[in-house]
């Protein structure tokens, strides 16, 4: 599937505090305000034949980085900027085309060109939700179907933001495992401040899960009021931002169970897509604790 011919705006990564929008009062400033309505996804009838199959054209390496500049779109690369693995396309949503329809976000192509089929996508749940002043806590992720059926629609997943004490958390669920033995588990991106976490020196996130949780029922994997910092939690990936003036936007490194391969390639794809989403949220100041906390107050049940 080719792109929708939209002009790709440059991503400018600066201080999160500079990018953050002020907490302006709106008519929605109520604990019972409904979340922004999710816009429906486009029909897949005409798109199924051009969607990529489950398998990425190249496996995700232990470490991969996203590169961009003011004149070039994002590229996911391996050992260097010259080792291009996947092309990433910006989708504004104004054309209403591609798998995201009117939802703004990013498209991951299964190859090094925008002419390659779309492997996955990530973005806001609607045009309204993309506005910083709405404080939407939700993100949408589109993955290939869990079963490699070309005619099936893409699987729709969600990532949710919340705070816990001093922590900012983004959590999602996805199938993990190898072959036909897939089961859903929950993972949490925990924000790491620059200069505080020695493994994420430039700031970023740690991805954690609880491998010791009994059973595979996702209902037993809910986020508690405590932060995921005890011995039951394992770090399976690190997301580190690039230097301010560098072409490198971020680096993702797989660790532990995430490095061993037992969580599967589908899980790695989900990690990459949520990392791209966190990049967009950071650029707009939407990973700041004040922003996430405002969304919790607006849309709490």
Short mmCIF file of C-alpha atoms in Angstrom, two decimals:
data_model
loop_
_atom_site.label_atom_id
_atom_site.label_comp_id
_atom_site.label_asym_id
_atom_site.label_seq_id
_atom_site.Cartn_x
_atom_site.Cartn_y
_atom_site.Cartn_z
CA UNK A 1 0.00 0.00 0.00
CA UNK A 2 1.36 3.37 -0.91
CA UNK A 3 1.08 6.40 1.36
CA UNK A 4 -1.77 8.87 1.17
CA UNK A 5 0.52 11.53 -0.30
CA UNK A 6 0.36 13.67 2.79
CA UNK A 7 3.19 16.06 3.58
CA UNK A 8 5.17 14.62 6.45
CA UNK A 9 5.75 17.20 9.17
CA UNK A 10 9.16 17.16 10.80
CA UNK A 11 9.43 15.88 14.34
CA UNK A 12 11.19 18.34 16.58
CA UNK A 13 12.36 16.76 19.80
CA UNK A 14 12.99 19.27 22.52
CA UNK A 15 12.41 19.67 26.21
CA UNK A 16 9.23 17.97 27.30
CA UNK A 17 8.42 20.87 29.57
CA UNK A 18 8.72 23.24 26.65
CA UNK A 19 6.47 21.13 24.50
CA UNK A 20 3.82 20.57 27.15
CA UNK A 21 0.57 22.43 26.79
CA UNK A 22 -0.76 24.47 29.76
CA UNK A 23 -3.54 22.93 31.80
CA UNK A 24 -6.25 25.24 30.52
CA UNK A 25 -9.73 25.01 31.95
CA UNK A 26 -12.38 23.68 29.59
CA UNK A 27 -16.02 22.64 29.79
CA UNK A 28 -14.76 19.08 30.06
CA UNK A 29 -13.00 19.80 33.38
CA UNK A 30 -15.09 17.31 35.31
CA UNK A 31 -14.19 13.98 36.93
CA UNK A 32 -17.03 12.38 34.97
CA UNK A 33 -16.27 13.84 31.55
CA UNK A 34 -16.45 11.13 28.86
CA UNK A 35 -13.25 10.29 26.99
CA UNK A 36 -12.92 11.45 23.39
CA UNK A 37 -15.05 9.26 21.14
CA UNK A 38 -13.13 6.65 19.17
CA UNK A 39 -13.51 7.18 15.45
CA UNK A 40 -14.29 3.96 13.52
CA UNK A 41 -11.56 2.37 11.47
CA UNK A 42 -11.98 2.21 7.68
CA UNK A 43 -13.25 -0.93 5.98
CA UNK A 44 -10.54 -3.47 5.24
CA UNK A 45 -12.34 -4.95 2.23
CA UNK A 46 -10.21 -3.11 -0.29
CA UNK A 47 -7.08 -3.02 1.84
CA UNK A 48 -6.61 -6.63 2.96
CA UNK A 49 -4.70 -7.64 -0.15
CA UNK A 50 -2.09 -4.94 0.41
CA UNK A 51 -1.55 -5.45 4.12
CA UNK A 52 1.65 -7.18 5.14
CA UNK A 53 1.51 -10.66 6.62
CA UNK A 54 2.44 -11.26 10.24
CA UNK A 55 6.15 -11.83 9.63
CA UNK A 56 8.34 -8.70 9.33
CA UNK A 57 10.58 -8.80 6.27
CA UNK A 58 13.55 -8.74 8.66
CA UNK A 59 13.61 -9.79 12.33
CA UNK A 60 13.95 -7.04 14.88
CA UNK A 61 17.53 -6.93 16.23
CA UNK A 62 18.54 -6.72 19.88
CA UNK A 63 19.05 -2.96 19.48
CA UNK A 64 17.34 -0.72 16.95
CA UNK A 65 17.18 3.04 16.59
CA UNK A 66 14.88 5.57 14.95
CA UNK A 67 16.51 8.27 12.83
CA UNK A 68 14.98 11.38 11.29
CA UNK A 69 15.74 14.97 10.31
CA UNK A 70 13.86 18.09 9.29
CA UNK A 71 13.84 16.95 5.66
CA UNK A 72 13.53 13.17 5.97
CA UNK A 73 10.90 10.83 7.46
CA UNK A 74 11.62 8.38 10.28
CA UNK A 75 13.62 5.25 9.52
CA UNK A 76 14.07 2.32 11.88
CA UNK A 77 17.67 1.14 11.67
CA UNK A 78 19.93 -1.53 13.07
CA UNK A 79 23.59 -1.04 13.95
CA UNK A 80 23.83 2.36 12.20
CA UNK A 81 21.80 4.93 10.33
CA UNK A 82 22.87 3.25 7.08
CA UNK A 83 21.40 -0.10 8.16
CA UNK A 84 17.77 0.78 7.35
CA UNK A 85 15.26 -1.89 8.38
CA UNK A 86 11.82 -0.29 8.12
CA UNK A 87 10.28 2.90 6.76
CA UNK A 88 7.90 4.90 8.95
CA UNK A 89 5.33 7.22 7.41
CA UNK A 90 3.54 10.11 9.10
CA UNK A 91 -0.25 10.04 8.67
CA UNK A 92 -2.10 13.28 9.46
CA UNK A 93 -5.52 11.70 8.94
CA UNK A 94 -6.83 14.53 6.79
CA UNK A 95 -7.10 12.34 3.69
CA UNK A 96 -8.98 9.59 5.55
CA UNK A 97 -6.93 6.97 3.73
CA UNK A 98 -4.78 4.03 4.90
CA UNK A 99 -5.59 1.71 7.80
CA UNK A 100 -5.79 4.60 10.30
CA UNK A 101 -8.47 6.44 8.37
CA UNK A 102 -8.91 9.90 9.91
CA UNK A 103 -6.78 9.08 12.94
CA UNK A 104 -3.39 10.87 13.00
CA UNK A 105 -0.38 8.69 13.70
CA UNK A 106 2.44 6.66 12.16
CA UNK A 107 2.48 3.79 9.66
CA UNK A 108 5.20 1.13 9.79
CA UNK A 109 5.96 -0.31 6.36
CA UNK A 110 7.23 -3.86 5.96
CA UNK A 111 10.32 -2.73 4.10
CA UNK A 112 12.53 0.29 3.60
CA UNK A 113 10.11 2.25 1.38
CA UNK A 114 6.68 3.81 1.77
CA UNK A 115 5.68 1.72 -1.23
CA UNK A 116 6.08 -1.46 0.84
CA UNK A 117 2.95 -2.92 2.50
CA UNK A 118 1.87 -1.61 5.89
CA UNK A 119 2.89 -3.91 8.73
CA UNK A 120 1.42 -1.97 11.67
CA UNK A 121 0.17 1.47 12.68
CA UNK A 122 -0.17 3.59 15.80
CA UNK A 123 -1.91 6.84 16.63
CA UNK A 124 -4.71 8.68 18.39
CA UNK A 125 -8.21 7.30 18.66
CA UNK A 126 -9.65 10.32 16.80
CA UNK A 127 -8.76 13.75 15.46
CA UNK A 128 -10.19 15.29 18.63
CA UNK A 129 -8.13 13.02 20.87
CA UNK A 130 -4.97 14.25 19.13
CA UNK A 131 -5.47 17.75 20.53
CA UNK A 132 -3.18 18.32 23.53
CA UNK A 133 -5.88 20.20 25.46
CA UNK A 134 -8.14 17.11 25.41
CA UNK A 135 -5.64 15.14 27.58
CA UNK A 136 -6.68 11.81 26.05
CA UNK A 137 -5.04 8.89 27.91
CA UNK A 138 -5.61 6.42 25.06
CA UNK A 139 -3.57 5.39 22.04
CA UNK A 140 -4.54 2.92 19.32
CA UNK A 141 -2.20 0.30 17.86
CA UNK A 142 -3.01 -1.76 14.77
CA UNK A 143 -1.18 -5.07 14.37
CA UNK A 144 -1.51 -7.89 11.86
CA UNK A 145 -4.08 -10.49 12.95
CA UNK A 146 -2.75 -12.98 15.48
CA UNK A 147 -3.48 -15.76 12.97
CA UNK A 148 -1.67 -15.17 9.69
CA UNK A 149 -4.84 -14.76 7.60
CA UNK A 150 -4.37 -12.16 4.83
CA UNK A 151 -8.12 -11.49 4.54
CA UNK A 152 -8.59 -10.80 8.25
CA UNK A 153 -8.71 -7.22 9.56
CA UNK A 154 -5.84 -5.84 11.57
CA UNK A 155 -5.99 -6.45 15.30
CA UNK A 156 -6.83 -3.34 17.33
CA UNK A 157 -4.96 -2.81 20.60
CA UNK A 158 -4.85 0.13 23.01
CA UNK A 159 -2.24 1.71 25.25
CA UNK A 160 -3.37 3.67 28.30
CA UNK A 161 -1.57 6.34 30.32
CA UNK A 162 -1.77 6.83 34.07
CA UNK A 163 0.24 8.01 37.04
CA UNK A 164 1.21 6.09 40.16
CA UNK A 165 2.85 8.15 42.87
CA UNK A 166 5.75 9.91 41.18
CA UNK A 167 5.70 7.54 38.20
CA UNK A 168 4.22 7.96 34.73
CA UNK A 169 3.07 4.64 33.25
CA UNK A 170 1.82 3.53 29.84
CA UNK A 171 0.41 0.01 29.79
CA UNK A 172 -0.82 -2.37 27.13
CA UNK A 173 -1.65 -6.03 26.54
CA UNK A 174 -0.52 -8.22 23.66
CA UNK A 175 -0.16 -11.88 22.74
CA UNK A 176 3.19 -13.40 23.66
CA UNK A 177 4.75 -16.75 22.88
CA UNK A 178 5.89 -18.75 19.89
CA UNK A 179 3.96 -20.62 17.20
CA UNK A 180 0.33 -21.30 18.03
CA UNK A 181 0.88 -21.06 21.79
CA UNK A 182 0.00 -17.40 22.20
CA UNK A 183 -1.50 -15.87 25.33
CA UNK A 184 -2.10 -12.29 26.38
CA UNK A 185 0.02 -10.55 28.98
CA UNK A 186 0.26 -7.02 30.24
CA UNK A 187 3.34 -4.79 29.95
CA UNK A 188 4.10 -1.36 31.36
CA UNK A 189 6.31 1.41 30.04
CA UNK A 190 7.61 3.21 33.13
CA UNK A 191 9.07 6.68 32.55
CA UNK A 192 12.76 7.13 33.40
CA UNK A 193 14.00 10.65 33.99
CA UNK A 194 17.16 11.94 32.36
CA UNK A 195 20.18 11.68 34.64
CA UNK A 196 18.38 9.46 37.16
CA UNK A 197 18.33 5.99 35.59
CA UNK A 198 21.90 4.90 34.70
CA UNK A 199 20.56 2.55 31.99
CA UNK A 200 18.59 5.34 30.31
CA UNK A 201 20.98 8.28 30.64
CA UNK A 202 19.15 10.56 28.19
CA UNK A 203 15.77 9.77 29.69
CA UNK A 204 13.13 7.47 28.28
CA UNK A 205 11.20 4.44 29.51
CA UNK A 206 11.65 0.95 30.96
CA UNK A 207 9.30 -1.79 29.76
CA UNK A 208 8.39 -4.15 32.58
CA UNK A 209 6.20 -7.19 33.15
CA UNK A 210 5.53 -9.76 35.83
CA UNK A 211 6.63 -13.17 34.50
CA UNK A 212 5.78 -14.80 37.84
CA UNK A 213 2.06 -13.96 37.69
CA UNK A 214 0.12 -17.20 37.98
CA UNK A 215 -2.10 -18.02 35.02
CA UNK A 216 -2.54 -16.23 31.74
CA UNK A 217 -5.84 -14.54 32.52
CA UNK A 218 -5.35 -10.83 31.65
CA UNK A 219 -7.82 -10.02 34.41
CA UNK A 220 -5.20 -11.09 36.92
CA UNK A 221 -2.64 -8.70 35.46
CA UNK A 222 -4.23 -5.39 36.35
CA UNK A 223 -2.06 -2.45 37.39
CA UNK A 224 -2.05 -2.04 41.15
CA UNK A 225 -1.77 1.23 43.00
CA UNK A 226 1.94 0.55 43.55
CA UNK A 227 4.64 1.12 40.97
CA UNK A 228 6.23 -1.86 39.20
CA UNK A 229 9.51 -1.73 41.07
CA UNK A 230 9.55 -4.83 43.22
CA UNK A 231 11.43 -8.06 42.56
CA UNK A 232 8.47 -9.62 40.73
CA UNK A 233 8.90 -7.23 37.82
CA UNK A 234 11.38 -7.84 35.00
CA UNK A 235 12.70 -5.21 32.59
CA UNK A 236 12.36 -6.59 29.06
CA UNK A 237 13.20 -3.47 27.02
CA UNK A 238 14.69 0.01 27.37
CA UNK A 239 13.65 3.07 25.37
CA UNK A 240 16.22 5.89 25.45
CA UNK A 241 15.79 9.26 23.74
CA UNK A 242 18.50 10.59 21.47
CA UNK A 243 20.54 13.72 22.12
CA UNK A 244 18.76 16.98 21.38
CA UNK A 245 20.76 17.86 18.25
CA UNK A 246 21.19 14.29 16.99
CA UNK A 247 19.39 12.66 14.07
CA UNK A 248 18.78 9.70 16.35
CA UNK A 249 15.30 10.02 17.85
CA UNK A 250 15.48 7.02 20.18
CA UNK A 251 17.02 3.61 20.75
CA UNK A 252 15.16 0.46 21.82
CA UNK A 253 17.14 -2.33 23.47
CA UNK A 254 15.60 -5.72 24.28
CA UNK A 255 16.63 -7.36 27.56
CA UNK A 256 15.99 -10.52 29.57
CA UNK A 257 12.93 -12.41 28.40
CA UNK A 258 12.56 -9.85 25.61
CA UNK A 259 16.03 -10.72 24.33
CA UNK A 260 15.66 -14.49 24.65
CA UNK A 261 12.94 -14.56 22.01
CA UNK A 262 10.42 -16.45 24.13
CA UNK A 263 7.97 -13.52 24.03
CA UNK A 264 7.81 -13.76 20.24
CA UNK A 265 8.12 -11.48 17.22
CA UNK A 266 4.57 -10.16 17.63
CA UNK A 267 5.53 -8.82 21.04
CA UNK A 268 8.64 -7.15 19.60
CA UNK A 269 6.49 -5.49 16.93
CA UNK A 270 4.18 -4.17 19.66
CA UNK A 271 7.18 -2.82 21.59
CA UNK A 272 8.45 -0.97 18.51
CA UNK A 273 5.01 0.50 17.75
CA UNK A 274 4.45 1.71 21.31
CA UNK A 275 7.96 3.21 21.32
CA UNK A 276 7.06 5.17 18.18
CA UNK A 277 3.87 6.28 19.88
CA UNK A 278 5.74 7.43 22.98
CA UNK A 279 8.01 9.49 20.72
CA UNK A 280 5.00 11.33 19.27
CA UNK A 281 3.52 11.84 22.73
CA UNK A 282 6.82 13.20 24.04
CA UNK A 283 7.12 15.69 21.16
CA UNK A 284 3.67 17.03 22.10
CA UNK A 285 4.39 17.11 25.83
CA UNK A 286 1.92 14.32 26.47
CA UNK A 287 4.27 12.12 28.52
CA UNK A 288 4.67 14.85 31.16
CA UNK A 289 3.24 13.85 34.52
CA UNK A 290 1.06 16.98 34.67
CA UNK A 291 -0.52 16.11 31.32
CA UNK A 292 -1.17 12.46 32.17
CA UNK A 293 -2.55 13.41 35.60
CA UNK A 294 -4.93 15.90 33.99
CA UNK A 295 -6.27 13.14 31.76
CA UNK A 296 -6.81 10.90 34.78
CA UNK A 297 -8.87 13.60 36.50
CA UNK A 298 -10.97 14.23 33.40
CA UNK A 299 -11.72 10.67 32.44
CA UNK A 300 -11.60 8.64 35.64
CA UNK A 301 -14.43 6.14 36.05
#
